[in-house]
Amino acid sequence: MSKQYFIRQFSSSIRNYSSAKLNSSQIQYGPLSKAQQAFLDRIIRVDQAGELGANYIYMGQYFVLSSKYPHLKPVLKHMWDQEIHHHNTFNRLQVEKRVRPSLLTPLWKLGAIGMGMGTALISKEAAMACTVAVETVIGNHYNQQLRILMNQYNVDLINKETGEKVEKDDLESVKLNTSPELAELKNNISTFRDEELEHLDTAIEHDAEKAVPYILLTEGIKLICKGAIWSAERV
Amino acid sequence: MLKRLYHSSSHIGSNTIINNNLIESKIFNNAIKLIPKYGFSKNCINESIKNLKYSDSLQSIISWQSDKSYEFQLMLYFLKQKRQELENFTKNTKVEGVDEYEKLSKLIKYRLSLNSPIINELSQGMSQLILPYNLNESIDELYNLSDDLAFYSGDKSHSFDWYAKRFTIGSIYVKSELFMLNDTSENFENTQEFVDKKIDEFKMLSDTYNNIEQWAIFNGISLINLIKSQLIRG
């Protein structure tokens, strides 16, 4: 056992000294499996639908609240702008990666604008409670996606010149382990998650917890969001 | 129909239509060249195997793959091969056009031109596609084609129009192909005219839809403002 161990150590050290470390232009990423592709397909579809929902919820809230409570106007506008940016990013990805948008998109639009306007019409606290519920669900959902993207996306790396498989130790930096495509996606998702959680804090600062049936509102909306996520992934 | 796969940009080889290194692809590629001689029949495959000097038992590679008939598999492979050629075409030449619709019309014409070598046998192949027990696969393939056509023409729809577009493109393609079967004009000029006419109709339809949508949104907002102003007056 010890002999084999030494041989392995020795051969791996030869490999390290004999060839220089590979950089990004020298390697190529192997194909994704069907399951990996199917999951990415789902991610982009559900995130696009989710960001569309968020965008329209803030639109509805802004429409009702901006004239009634001028001090909330910049707060809502800031959050809404961020959601528009998220929505545009996923729209772009959906077109580039040729992902099918959710078939129920018209329903998501109507539902989201209704939810935004409805809670805003109850009271400004109810609108904030709605934000709390939505952003909690979205934040968790993004975290779940990131966990899978981190764990389940090990693909073979191939040396472009020789066509041989590349060991992870031969790379110039650890970052090269993931393709730029997946790295960008992960990066986007984690930034967006942080921004969504920022919205959650903002909503709590603006008296979300004073909404009258707080538990009922937030739990109800969370349930609706989870149902929407479940169906947007599939249909 | 709802099954779709993510198209990867950095992971090369995730979305190949045809893998030319497989033995069955070699057999089919050669068989397609024999279609004008034998029609869409099992003979093409038998002869192709003979020509390639493979053993006769290699037929089993094709029957083992799916339970569909040889004729249908040959037709399906033909469609996939032409879809692959369409992809190569869009990679090598830039399709010029003032808008999406002009590009789309050029792409459809290019795809139809790929049918011309076997145009006399094509109706045999198409009759395989519409058999009820083959319909599932053939509709999938039509959907893949219309999705490709929409993507290469630069479609950027995000909502329900995504589905409407693919459905319409698919139906335009099928209509044009049926028209082409009976077209005796030189270089299929009548078919090209037919495609242009259908694409114009499609463009008009989508413009009309957009105009109605804008009109409805505008009136919806004015209605809300009207109600608001009446409420303030009391």
CSV table of C-alpha atoms in Angstrom, one decimal:
chain,number,residue,atom,x,y,z
A,1,MET,CA,0.0,0.0,0.0
A,2,SER,CA,2.7,2.4,0.9
A,3,LYS,CA,4.7,1.6,-2.2
A,4,GLN,CA,1.7,2.4,-4.4
A,5,TYR,CA,1.1,5.6,-2.5
A,6,PHE,CA,4.7,6.7,-3.2
A,7,ILE,CA,4.4,5.9,-6.9
A,8,ARG,CA,1.2,7.9,-7.1
A,9,GLN,CA,2.8,10.8,-5.4
A,10,PHE,CA,5.8,10.6,-7.6
A,11,SER,CA,3.9,10.4,-10.9
A,12,SER,CA,1.7,13.3,-9.9
A,13,SER,CA,4.7,15.4,-9.0
A,14,ILE,CA,6.3,14.6,-12.4
A,15,ARG,CA,3.2,15.8,-14.0
A,16,ASN,CA,3.2,19.0,-12.1
A,17,TYR,CA,6.8,19.9,-13.0
A,18,SER,CA,6.9,18.6,-16.5
A,19,SER,CA,4.0,20.6,-17.9
A,20,ALA,CA,3.1,24.2,-17.1
A,21,LYS,CA,-0.3,24.9,-15.7
A,22,LEU,CA,-3.1,25.3,-18.2
A,23,ASN,CA,-4.9,28.5,-18.7
A,24,SER,CA,-8.4,29.2,-19.9
A,25,SER,CA,-7.6,29.3,-23.6
A,26,GLN,CA,-6.0,25.8,-23.5
A,27,ILE,CA,-8.9,23.9,-22.1
A,28,GLN,CA,-12.4,23.1,-23.3
A,29,TYR,CA,-15.4,22.1,-21.2
A,30,GLY,CA,-17.1,18.7,-21.8
A,31,PRO,CA,-20.7,18.4,-22.7
A,32,LEU,CA,-23.4,18.7,-20.0
A,33,SER,CA,-25.5,15.6,-19.3
A,34,LYS,CA,-29.2,15.7,-20.2
A,35,ALA,CA,-30.2,16.0,-16.5
A,36,GLN,CA,-27.8,18.9,-16.0
A,37,GLN,CA,-29.3,20.6,-19.1
A,38,ALA,CA,-32.8,19.9,-17.9
A,39,PHE,CA,-32.1,21.5,-14.5
A,40,LEU,CA,-30.6,24.6,-16.1
A,41,ASP,CA,-33.6,24.8,-18.3
A,42,ARG,CA,-35.8,24.8,-15.2
A,43,ILE,CA,-33.7,27.3,-13.4
A,44,ILE,CA,-33.9,29.9,-16.1
A,45,ARG,CA,-37.6,29.4,-16.7
A,46,VAL,CA,-38.6,29.6,-13.1
A,47,ASP,CA,-36.2,32.6,-12.4
A,48,GLN,CA,-37.5,34.5,-15.4
A,49,ALA,CA,-41.1,33.9,-14.2
A,50,GLY,CA,-40.1,34.8,-10.6
A,51,GLU,CA,-38.4,38.0,-11.6
A,52,LEU,CA,-41.3,38.9,-13.8
A,53,GLY,CA,-43.6,38.4,-10.9
A,54,ALA,CA,-41.4,40.6,-8.6
A,55,ASN,CA,-41.2,43.3,-11.3
A,56,TYR,CA,-45.0,43.4,-11.6
A,57,ILE,CA,-45.7,43.2,-7.9
A,58,TYR,CA,-43.5,46.4,-7.4
A,59,MET,CA,-45.2,47.9,-10.3
A,60,GLY,CA,-48.6,47.4,-8.7
A,61,GLN,CA,-47.4,48.7,-5.3
A,62,TYR,CA,-45.8,51.7,-6.9
A,63,PHE,CA,-48.9,52.5,-8.9
A,64,VAL,CA,-51.0,52.6,-5.7
A,65,LEU,CA,-48.6,53.9,-3.1
A,66,SER,CA,-46.4,56.4,-4.8
A,67,SER,CA,-49.0,59.2,-4.8
A,68,LYS,CA,-50.4,58.4,-1.3
A,69,TYR,CA,-47.1,58.1,0.5
A,70,PRO,CA,-44.5,60.3,-1.2
A,71,HIS,CA,-41.8,59.2,1.3
A,72,LEU,CA,-42.1,55.6,0.1
A,73,LYS,CA,-41.7,56.6,-3.5
A,74,PRO,CA,-37.8,56.5,-3.7
A,75,VAL,CA,-37.7,53.3,-1.6
A,76,LEU,CA,-40.2,51.5,-3.9
A,77,LYS,CA,-38.6,52.9,-7.0
A,78,HIS,CA,-35.1,51.6,-6.0
A,79,MET,CA,-36.4,48.1,-5.4
A,80,TRP,CA,-38.5,48.1,-8.5
A,81,ASP,CA,-35.5,49.2,-10.6
A,82,GLN,CA,-33.4,46.3,-9.3
A,83,GLU,CA,-36.2,43.9,-10.1
A,84,ILE,CA,-36.4,45.2,-13.6
A,85,HIS,CA,-32.6,44.6,-14.0
A,86,HIS,CA,-33.1,41.0,-12.7
A,87,HIS,CA,-36.0,40.5,-15.0
A,88,ASN,CA,-34.0,41.8,-18.1
A,89,THR,CA,-31.0,39.6,-17.2
A,90,PHE,CA,-33.2,36.4,-17.2
A,91,ASN,CA,-35.0,37.5,-20.3
A,92,ARG,CA,-31.7,37.8,-22.1
A,93,LEU,CA,-30.5,34.4,-20.8
A,94,GLN,CA,-33.8,32.8,-21.8
A,95,VAL,CA,-33.3,34.0,-25.4
A,96,GLU,CA,-29.6,33.2,-25.6
A,97,LYS,CA,-29.9,29.7,-24.1
A,98,ARG,CA,-33.1,29.0,-26.0
A,99,VAL,CA,-35.1,28.1,-22.9
A,100,ARG,CA,-38.9,27.9,-23.2
A,101,PRO,CA,-40.6,30.6,-21.2
A,102,SER,CA,-43.3,29.6,-18.8
A,103,LEU,CA,-46.6,28.8,-20.6
A,104,LEU,CA,-48.5,30.5,-17.8
A,105,THR,CA,-46.6,33.9,-18.2
A,106,PRO,CA,-49.8,35.9,-18.9
A,107,LEU,CA,-51.3,34.4,-15.7
A,108,TRP,CA,-48.1,35.3,-13.7
A,109,LYS,CA,-48.4,38.9,-15.0
A,110,LEU,CA,-52.0,39.3,-13.9
A,111,GLY,CA,-51.5,37.5,-10.6
A,112,ALA,CA,-48.4,39.6,-9.7
A,113,ILE,CA,-49.9,42.9,-10.6
A,114,GLY,CA,-53.1,41.9,-8.7
A,115,MET,CA,-51.1,40.9,-5.6
A,116,GLY,CA,-49.0,44.1,-5.7
A,117,MET,CA,-52.1,46.4,-6.1
A,118,GLY,CA,-54.2,44.3,-3.7
A,119,THR,CA,-51.8,44.4,-0.8
A,120,ALA,CA,-51.0,48.0,-1.4
A,121,LEU,CA,-54.8,48.9,-1.3
A,122,ILE,CA,-55.1,47.2,2.1
A,123,SER,CA,-52.4,49.3,3.6
A,124,LYS,CA,-48.8,50.2,3.1
A,125,GLU,CA,-47.8,47.8,5.9
A,126,ALA,CA,-49.6,45.0,4.1
A,127,ALA,CA,-47.7,45.8,1.0
A,128,MET,CA,-44.4,45.6,2.9
A,129,ALA,CA,-45.6,42.3,4.5
A,130,CYS,CA,-46.2,41.0,0.9
A,131,THR,CA,-42.6,42.0,0.1
A,132,VAL,CA,-41.3,40.1,3.2
A,133,ALA,CA,-43.2,37.0,2.2
A,134,VAL,CA,-42.1,37.1,-1.5
A,135,GLU,CA,-38.5,37.9,-0.8
A,136,THR,CA,-38.2,35.1,1.8
A,137,VAL,CA,-39.4,32.5,-0.6
A,138,ILE,CA,-37.3,33.8,-3.5
A,139,GLY,CA,-34.1,34.1,-1.3
A,140,ASN,CA,-34.5,30.4,-0.2
A,141,HIS,CA,-35.2,29.3,-3.7
A,142,TYR,CA,-32.1,31.0,-5.1
A,143,ASN,CA,-30.1,29.4,-2.3
A,144,GLN,CA,-31.4,25.9,-3.2
A,145,GLN,CA,-30.4,26.5,-6.9
A,146,LEU,CA,-26.9,27.7,-6.0
A,147,ARG,CA,-26.4,24.6,-3.8
A,148,ILE,CA,-27.2,22.3,-6.7
A,149,LEU,CA,-25.1,24.4,-9.2
A,150,MET,CA,-22.1,24.1,-6.8
A,151,ASN,CA,-22.4,20.4,-6.2
A,152,GLN,CA,-23.8,18.7,-9.3
A,153,TYR,CA,-22.0,20.4,-12.2
A,154,ASN,CA,-18.6,18.7,-12.4
A,155,VAL,CA,-17.9,18.2,-16.0
A,156,ASP,CA,-14.8,16.8,-17.7
A,157,LEU,CA,-12.2,19.3,-18.7
A,158,ILE,CA,-10.4,18.5,-22.0
A,159,ASN,CA,-7.1,19.7,-23.2
A,160,LYS,CA,-7.7,21.5,-26.5
A,161,GLU,CA,-4.5,20.5,-28.2
A,162,THR,CA,-4.2,16.9,-27.1
A,163,GLY,CA,-7.8,16.1,-26.5
A,164,GLU,CA,-6.9,14.4,-23.2
A,165,LYS,CA,-8.8,14.7,-20.0
A,166,VAL,CA,-7.3,17.4,-17.7
A,167,GLU,CA,-6.8,16.9,-14.0
A,168,LYS,CA,-8.0,19.6,-11.7
A,169,ASP,CA,-4.5,20.1,-10.2
A,170,ASP,CA,-3.1,21.1,-13.6
A,171,LEU,CA,-5.2,24.2,-13.9
A,172,GLU,CA,-3.8,27.6,-13.6
A,173,SER,CA,-6.4,28.6,-11.0
A,174,VAL,CA,-9.3,26.9,-9.2
A,175,LYS,CA,-11.7,29.2,-11.0
A,176,LEU,CA,-11.2,27.4,-14.3
A,177,ASN,CA,-13.0,24.4,-12.8
A,178,THR,CA,-16.3,25.9,-13.9
A,179,SER,CA,-17.1,27.2,-17.3
A,180,PRO,CA,-17.5,31.0,-17.8
A,181,GLU,CA,-21.2,30.3,-18.6
A,182,LEU,CA,-22.0,28.6,-15.4
A,183,ALA,CA,-19.8,31.0,-13.4
A,184,GLU,CA,-21.7,33.9,-14.8
A,185,LEU,CA,-25.0,32.2,-13.9
A,186,LYS,CA,-24.0,31.5,-10.4
A,187,ASN,CA,-22.6,35.0,-10.0
A,188,ASN,CA,-25.9,36.5,-11.2
A,189,ILE,CA,-28.0,34.3,-8.9
A,190,SER,CA,-26.0,35.1,-5.8
A,191,THR,CA,-26.0,38.8,-6.5
A,192,PHE,CA,-29.7,38.7,-7.1
A,193,ARG,CA,-30.3,36.7,-3.9
A,194,ASP,CA,-28.4,39.3,-1.9
A,195,GLU,CA,-30.4,42.1,-3.4
A,196,GLU,CA,-33.7,40.3,-2.7
A,197,LEU,CA,-32.6,39.8,0.9
A,198,GLU,CA,-31.8,43.5,1.1
A,199,HIS,CA,-35.4,44.2,0.0
A,200,LEU,CA,-36.6,42.0,2.8
A,201,ASP,CA,-34.7,44.1,5.3
A,202,THR,CA,-36.0,47.3,3.8
A,203,ALA,CA,-39.6,46.0,4.0
A,204,ILE,CA,-39.1,45.1,7.7
A,205,GLU,CA,-37.6,48.6,8.4
A,206,HIS,CA,-40.8,50.0,6.9
A,207,ASP,CA,-43.1,48.4,9.4
A,208,ALA,CA,-44.0,45.2,7.6
A,209,GLU,CA,-44.6,43.5,10.9
A,210,LYS,CA,-47.3,46.0,11.8
A,211,ALA,CA,-49.6,44.8,9.1
A,212,VAL,CA,-52.8,43.6,10.7
A,213,PRO,CA,-53.2,40.0,9.9
A,214,TYR,CA,-49.4,39.7,9.5
A,215,ILE,CA,-49.0,36.0,9.9
A,216,LEU,CA,-52.0,35.3,7.8
A,217,LEU,CA,-50.8,37.6,5.0
A,218,THR,CA,-47.2,36.5,4.9
A,219,GLU,CA,-48.0,32.8,5.2
A,220,GLY,CA,-50.7,33.0,2.6
A,221,ILE,CA,-48.5,34.8,0.1
A,222,LYS,CA,-45.6,32.4,0.8
A,223,LEU,CA,-47.9,29.5,0.0
A,224,ILE,CA,-49.0,31.2,-3.3
A,225,CYS,CA,-45.4,31.8,-4.2
A,226,LYS,CA,-44.3,28.3,-3.6
A,227,GLY,CA,-47.2,27.0,-5.7
A,228,ALA,CA,-46.2,29.4,-8.5
A,229,ILE,CA,-42.6,28.3,-8.3
A,230,TRP,CA,-43.6,24.7,-8.5
A,231,SER,CA,-45.7,25.2,-11.6
A,232,ALA,CA,-43.4,27.7,-13.4
A,233,GLU,CA,-40.6,25.1,-13.2
A,234,ARG,CA,-42.8,22.5,-14.9
A,235,VAL,CA,-45.2,24.3,-17.2
B,1,MET,CA,-43.6,19.1,-26.9
B,2,LEU,CA,-42.8,20.7,-23.6
B,3,LYS,CA,-39.5,18.9,-23.3
B,4,ARG,CA,-36.8,21.3,-24.2
B,5,LEU,CA,-33.1,21.4,-23.4
B,6,TYR,CA,-31.0,24.3,-22.4
B,7,HIS,CA,-28.5,25.3,-25.1
B,8,SER,CA,-25.1,25.6,-23.7
B,9,SER,CA,-22.4,28.0,-25.0
B,10,SER,CA,-19.3,27.0,-23.2
B,11,HIS,CA,-19.9,23.2,-22.9
B,12,ILE,CA,-19.2,22.1,-26.5
B,13,GLY,CA,-21.1,19.1,-27.6
B,14,SER,CA,-24.1,19.5,-25.3
B,15,ASN,CA,-26.6,20.1,-28.2
B,16,THR,CA,-25.5,18.1,-31.2
B,17,ILE,CA,-28.3,17.2,-33.6
B,18,ILE,CA,-26.4,14.5,-35.4
B,19,ASN,CA,-23.2,12.7,-34.3
B,20,ASN,CA,-21.5,11.8,-37.6
B,21,ASN,CA,-19.1,9.4,-35.9
B,22,LEU,CA,-21.7,6.8,-35.1
B,23,ILE,CA,-22.0,3.9,-37.4
B,24,GLU,CA,-25.8,4.3,-37.8
B,25,SER,CA,-25.2,7.9,-38.9
B,26,LYS,CA,-22.7,6.7,-41.5
B,27,ILE,CA,-25.3,4.2,-42.8
B,28,PHE,CA,-28.1,6.8,-42.9
B,29,ASN,CA,-25.9,9.5,-44.5
B,30,ASN,CA,-25.1,7.1,-47.3
B,31,ALA,CA,-28.7,5.9,-47.5
B,32,ILE,CA,-30.0,9.4,-48.1
B,33,LYS,CA,-27.9,9.7,-51.2
B,34,LEU,CA,-29.7,6.6,-52.5
B,35,ILE,CA,-33.2,7.9,-52.0
B,36,PRO,CA,-33.6,9.2,-55.5
B,37,LYS,CA,-32.9,5.7,-56.8
B,38,TYR,CA,-34.9,3.6,-54.3
B,39,GLY,CA,-37.4,6.0,-52.7
B,40,PHE,CA,-38.0,6.1,-49.0
B,41,SER,CA,-37.7,2.4,-48.5
B,42,LYS,CA,-35.8,-0.3,-46.7
B,43,ASN,CA,-33.7,-0.9,-49.8
B,44,CYS,CA,-31.8,2.4,-49.3
B,45,ILE,CA,-30.6,1.1,-45.9
B,46,ASN,CA,-29.7,-2.4,-47.3
B,47,GLU,CA,-27.9,-1.0,-50.2
B,48,SER,CA,-26.1,1.6,-48.1
B,49,ILE,CA,-24.8,-1.1,-45.8
B,50,LYS,CA,-23.6,-3.1,-48.8
B,51,ASN,CA,-21.9,-0.1,-50.3
B,52,LEU,CA,-20.1,0.7,-47.1
B,53,LYS,CA,-18.9,-3.0,-47.0
B,54,TYR,CA,-20.4,-3.5,-43.6
B,55,SER,CA,-21.9,-6.8,-42.5
B,56,ASP,CA,-25.6,-7.3,-43.2
B,57,SER,CA,-26.2,-7.9,-39.6
B,58,LEU,CA,-25.6,-4.3,-39.0
B,59,GLN,CA,-29.3,-3.7,-39.9
B,60,SER,CA,-30.0,-4.6,-36.3
B,61,ILE,CA,-28.2,-1.5,-35.2
B,62,ILE,CA,-31.1,0.5,-36.7
B,63,SER,CA,-33.9,-1.8,-35.7
B,64,TRP,CA,-32.5,-2.0,-32.2
B,65,GLN,CA,-32.6,1.8,-31.7
B,66,SER,CA,-36.3,2.2,-31.9
B,67,ASP,CA,-39.4,0.1,-32.7
B,68,LYS,CA,-40.3,2.4,-35.7
B,69,SER,CA,-40.1,1.2,-39.3
B,70,TYR,CA,-36.9,1.6,-41.3
B,71,GLU,CA,-38.8,4.0,-43.7
B,72,PHE,CA,-39.8,6.3,-40.9
B,73,GLN,CA,-36.4,6.3,-39.3
B,74,LEU,CA,-34.9,7.2,-42.6
B,75,MET,CA,-37.3,10.1,-43.0
B,76,LEU,CA,-36.7,11.3,-39.5
B,77,TYR,CA,-32.9,11.1,-40.0
B,78,PHE,CA,-33.3,13.0,-43.2
B,79,LEU,CA,-35.2,15.8,-41.4
B,80,LYS,CA,-32.5,15.9,-38.7
B,81,GLN,CA,-29.7,16.0,-41.2
B,82,LYS,CA,-31.3,18.9,-43.0
B,83,ARG,CA,-31.8,20.7,-39.7
B,84,GLN,CA,-28.1,20.2,-39.1
B,85,GLU,CA,-27.3,21.7,-42.5
B,86,LEU,CA,-29.5,24.6,-41.6
B,87,GLU,CA,-27.5,25.1,-38.5
B,88,ASN,CA,-24.2,24.9,-40.4
B,89,PHE,CA,-25.6,27.4,-42.9
B,90,THR,CA,-26.4,30.0,-40.2
B,91,LYS,CA,-23.0,29.5,-38.7
B,92,ASN,CA,-21.1,30.1,-41.9
B,93,THR,CA,-23.1,32.8,-43.6
B,94,LYS,CA,-24.8,35.8,-42.0
B,95,VAL,CA,-28.5,35.9,-43.0
B,96,GLU,CA,-29.2,39.5,-44.0
B,97,GLY,CA,-32.6,41.1,-43.7
B,98,VAL,CA,-34.2,44.3,-42.5
B,99,ASP,CA,-36.3,42.5,-39.9
B,100,GLU,CA,-36.9,39.2,-38.3
B,101,TYR,CA,-39.5,38.3,-40.9
B,102,GLU,CA,-37.3,38.8,-43.9
B,103,LYS,CA,-34.6,36.6,-42.3
B,104,LEU,CA,-37.2,34.0,-41.5
B,105,SER,CA,-38.4,33.9,-45.0
B,106,LYS,CA,-34.8,33.5,-46.3
B,107,LEU,CA,-34.2,30.7,-43.8
B,108,ILE,CA,-37.4,28.8,-44.8
B,109,LYS,CA,-36.5,29.1,-48.4
B,110,TYR,CA,-33.1,27.7,-47.7
B,111,ARG,CA,-34.5,24.8,-45.8
B,112,LEU,CA,-37.0,24.1,-48.6
B,113,SER,CA,-34.2,24.2,-51.1
B,114,LEU,CA,-32.6,21.3,-49.3
B,115,ASN,CA,-35.6,19.2,-50.2
B,116,SER,CA,-35.1,19.7,-54.0
B,117,PRO,CA,-32.8,16.7,-54.6
B,118,ILE,CA,-35.4,14.2,-53.4
B,119,ILE,CA,-38.5,16.2,-54.2
B,120,ASN,CA,-40.1,13.4,-56.2
B,121,GLU,CA,-39.8,11.0,-53.3
B,122,LEU,CA,-40.6,13.4,-50.6
B,123,SER,CA,-44.3,12.7,-50.5
B,124,GLN,CA,-43.5,9.0,-49.6
B,125,GLY,CA,-41.5,10.2,-46.7
B,126,MET,CA,-44.1,12.7,-45.6
B,127,SER,CA,-46.8,10.0,-45.6
B,128,GLN,CA,-44.6,8.2,-43.0
B,129,LEU,CA,-44.7,11.2,-40.8
B,130,ILE,CA,-48.4,11.5,-40.6
B,131,LEU,CA,-49.1,8.0,-39.6
B,132,PRO,CA,-50.8,8.2,-36.2
B,133,TYR,CA,-48.3,6.0,-34.4
B,134,ASN,CA,-45.4,8.1,-35.8
B,135,LEU,CA,-47.1,11.5,-35.1
B,136,ASN,CA,-45.4,12.1,-31.8
B,137,GLU,CA,-41.9,12.0,-33.1
B,138,SER,CA,-42.7,13.9,-36.3
B,139,ILE,CA,-44.4,16.7,-34.4
B,140,ASP,CA,-41.4,16.9,-32.1
B,141,GLU,CA,-39.1,17.2,-35.1
B,142,LEU,CA,-41.3,19.9,-36.6
B,143,TYR,CA,-41.3,21.8,-33.4
B,144,ASN,CA,-37.5,21.6,-33.2
B,145,LEU,CA,-37.3,22.9,-36.8
B,146,SER,CA,-39.6,25.8,-36.1
B,147,ASP,CA,-37.7,26.6,-32.9
B,148,ASP,CA,-34.5,26.7,-34.8
B,149,LEU,CA,-36.0,28.9,-37.5
B,150,ALA,CA,-37.3,31.3,-34.9
B,151,PHE,CA,-34.0,31.4,-33.1
B,152,TYR,CA,-31.8,31.9,-36.2
B,153,SER,CA,-34.1,34.7,-37.4
B,154,GLY,CA,-33.5,36.5,-34.1
B,155,ASP,CA,-36.7,36.0,-32.2
B,156,LYS,CA,-36.7,37.7,-28.8
B,157,SER,CA,-40.1,36.8,-27.4
B,158,HIS,CA,-40.4,36.1,-23.7
B,159,SER,CA,-44.0,35.4,-23.1
B,160,PHE,CA,-47.0,33.6,-24.7
B,161,ASP,CA,-46.0,35.0,-28.1
B,162,TRP,CA,-43.0,32.5,-27.9
B,163,TYR,CA,-45.5,29.7,-28.3
B,164,ALA,CA,-47.7,31.5,-30.9
B,165,LYS,CA,-44.6,32.2,-33.0
B,166,ARG,CA,-43.3,28.7,-33.1
B,167,PHE,CA,-46.8,27.3,-33.9
B,168,THR,CA,-47.2,29.7,-36.8
B,169,ILE,CA,-43.7,29.1,-38.2
B,170,GLY,CA,-44.3,25.4,-38.1
B,171,SER,CA,-47.6,25.7,-39.9
B,172,ILE,CA,-46.1,28.1,-42.5
B,173,TYR,CA,-43.3,25.6,-43.1
B,174,VAL,CA,-45.7,22.6,-43.5
B,175,LYS,CA,-47.9,24.6,-45.9
B,176,SER,CA,-45.0,25.7,-48.0
B,177,GLU,CA,-43.6,22.1,-48.2
B,178,LEU,CA,-46.9,20.8,-49.3
B,179,PHE,CA,-47.1,23.5,-51.9
B,180,MET,CA,-43.6,22.6,-53.1
B,181,LEU,CA,-44.6,19.0,-53.8
B,182,ASN,CA,-46.8,20.1,-56.6
B,183,ASP,CA,-44.7,23.0,-57.8
B,184,THR,CA,-43.3,22.5,-61.3
B,185,SER,CA,-41.9,26.0,-61.8
B,186,GLU,CA,-38.2,26.5,-62.4
B,187,ASN,CA,-36.1,26.7,-59.2
B,188,PHE,CA,-39.4,26.5,-57.3
B,189,GLU,CA,-40.1,30.1,-57.9
B,190,ASN,CA,-43.8,29.7,-57.1
B,191,THR,CA,-43.0,28.2,-53.8
B,192,GLN,CA,-40.7,31.1,-52.9
B,193,GLU,CA,-43.5,33.5,-53.7
B,194,PHE,CA,-45.8,31.4,-51.6
B,195,VAL,CA,-43.4,31.6,-48.6
B,196,ASP,CA,-43.1,35.4,-49.0
B,197,LYS,CA,-46.9,35.8,-49.1
B,198,LYS,CA,-47.4,33.6,-45.9
B,199,ILE,CA,-44.6,35.5,-44.1
B,200,ASP,CA,-46.2,38.8,-45.0
B,201,GLU,CA,-49.5,37.6,-43.6
B,202,PHE,CA,-47.7,36.5,-40.4
B,203,LYS,CA,-46.1,39.9,-40.1
B,204,MET,CA,-49.4,41.7,-40.5
B,205,LEU,CA,-51.0,39.4,-37.9
B,206,SER,CA,-48.4,40.2,-35.3
B,207,ASP,CA,-48.5,43.9,-36.1
B,208,THR,CA,-52.2,43.9,-35.6
B,209,TYR,CA,-51.9,42.0,-32.3
B,210,ASN,CA,-49.4,44.6,-31.1
B,211,ASN,CA,-51.5,47.5,-32.1
B,212,ILE,CA,-54.6,46.1,-30.4
B,213,GLU,CA,-52.6,45.4,-27.2
B,214,GLN,CA,-51.3,49.0,-27.1
B,215,TRP,CA,-54.8,50.3,-27.7
B,216,ALA,CA,-56.2,48.2,-24.9
B,217,ILE,CA,-53.4,49.3,-22.4
B,218,PHE,CA,-53.9,52.9,-23.3
B,219,ASN,CA,-57.7,52.8,-22.9
B,220,GLY,CA,-57.3,50.8,-19.6
B,221,ILE,CA,-55.1,53.4,-18.1
B,222,SER,CA,-57.4,56.3,-19.3
B,223,LEU,CA,-60.3,54.5,-17.8
B,224,ILE,CA,-58.6,54.2,-14.4
B,225,ASN,CA,-57.7,57.9,-14.6
B,226,LEU,CA,-61.3,58.8,-15.5
B,227,ILE,CA,-62.6,56.9,-12.5
B,228,LYS,CA,-60.1,58.5,-10.3
B,229,SER,CA,-61.0,62.0,-11.4
B,230,GLN,CA,-64.7,61.3,-11.0
B,231,LEU,CA,-64.1,60.0,-7.4
B,232,ILE,CA,-62.2,63.1,-6.5
B,233,ARG,CA,-65.1,65.3,-7.7
B,234,GLY,CA,-67.3,63.2,-5.4
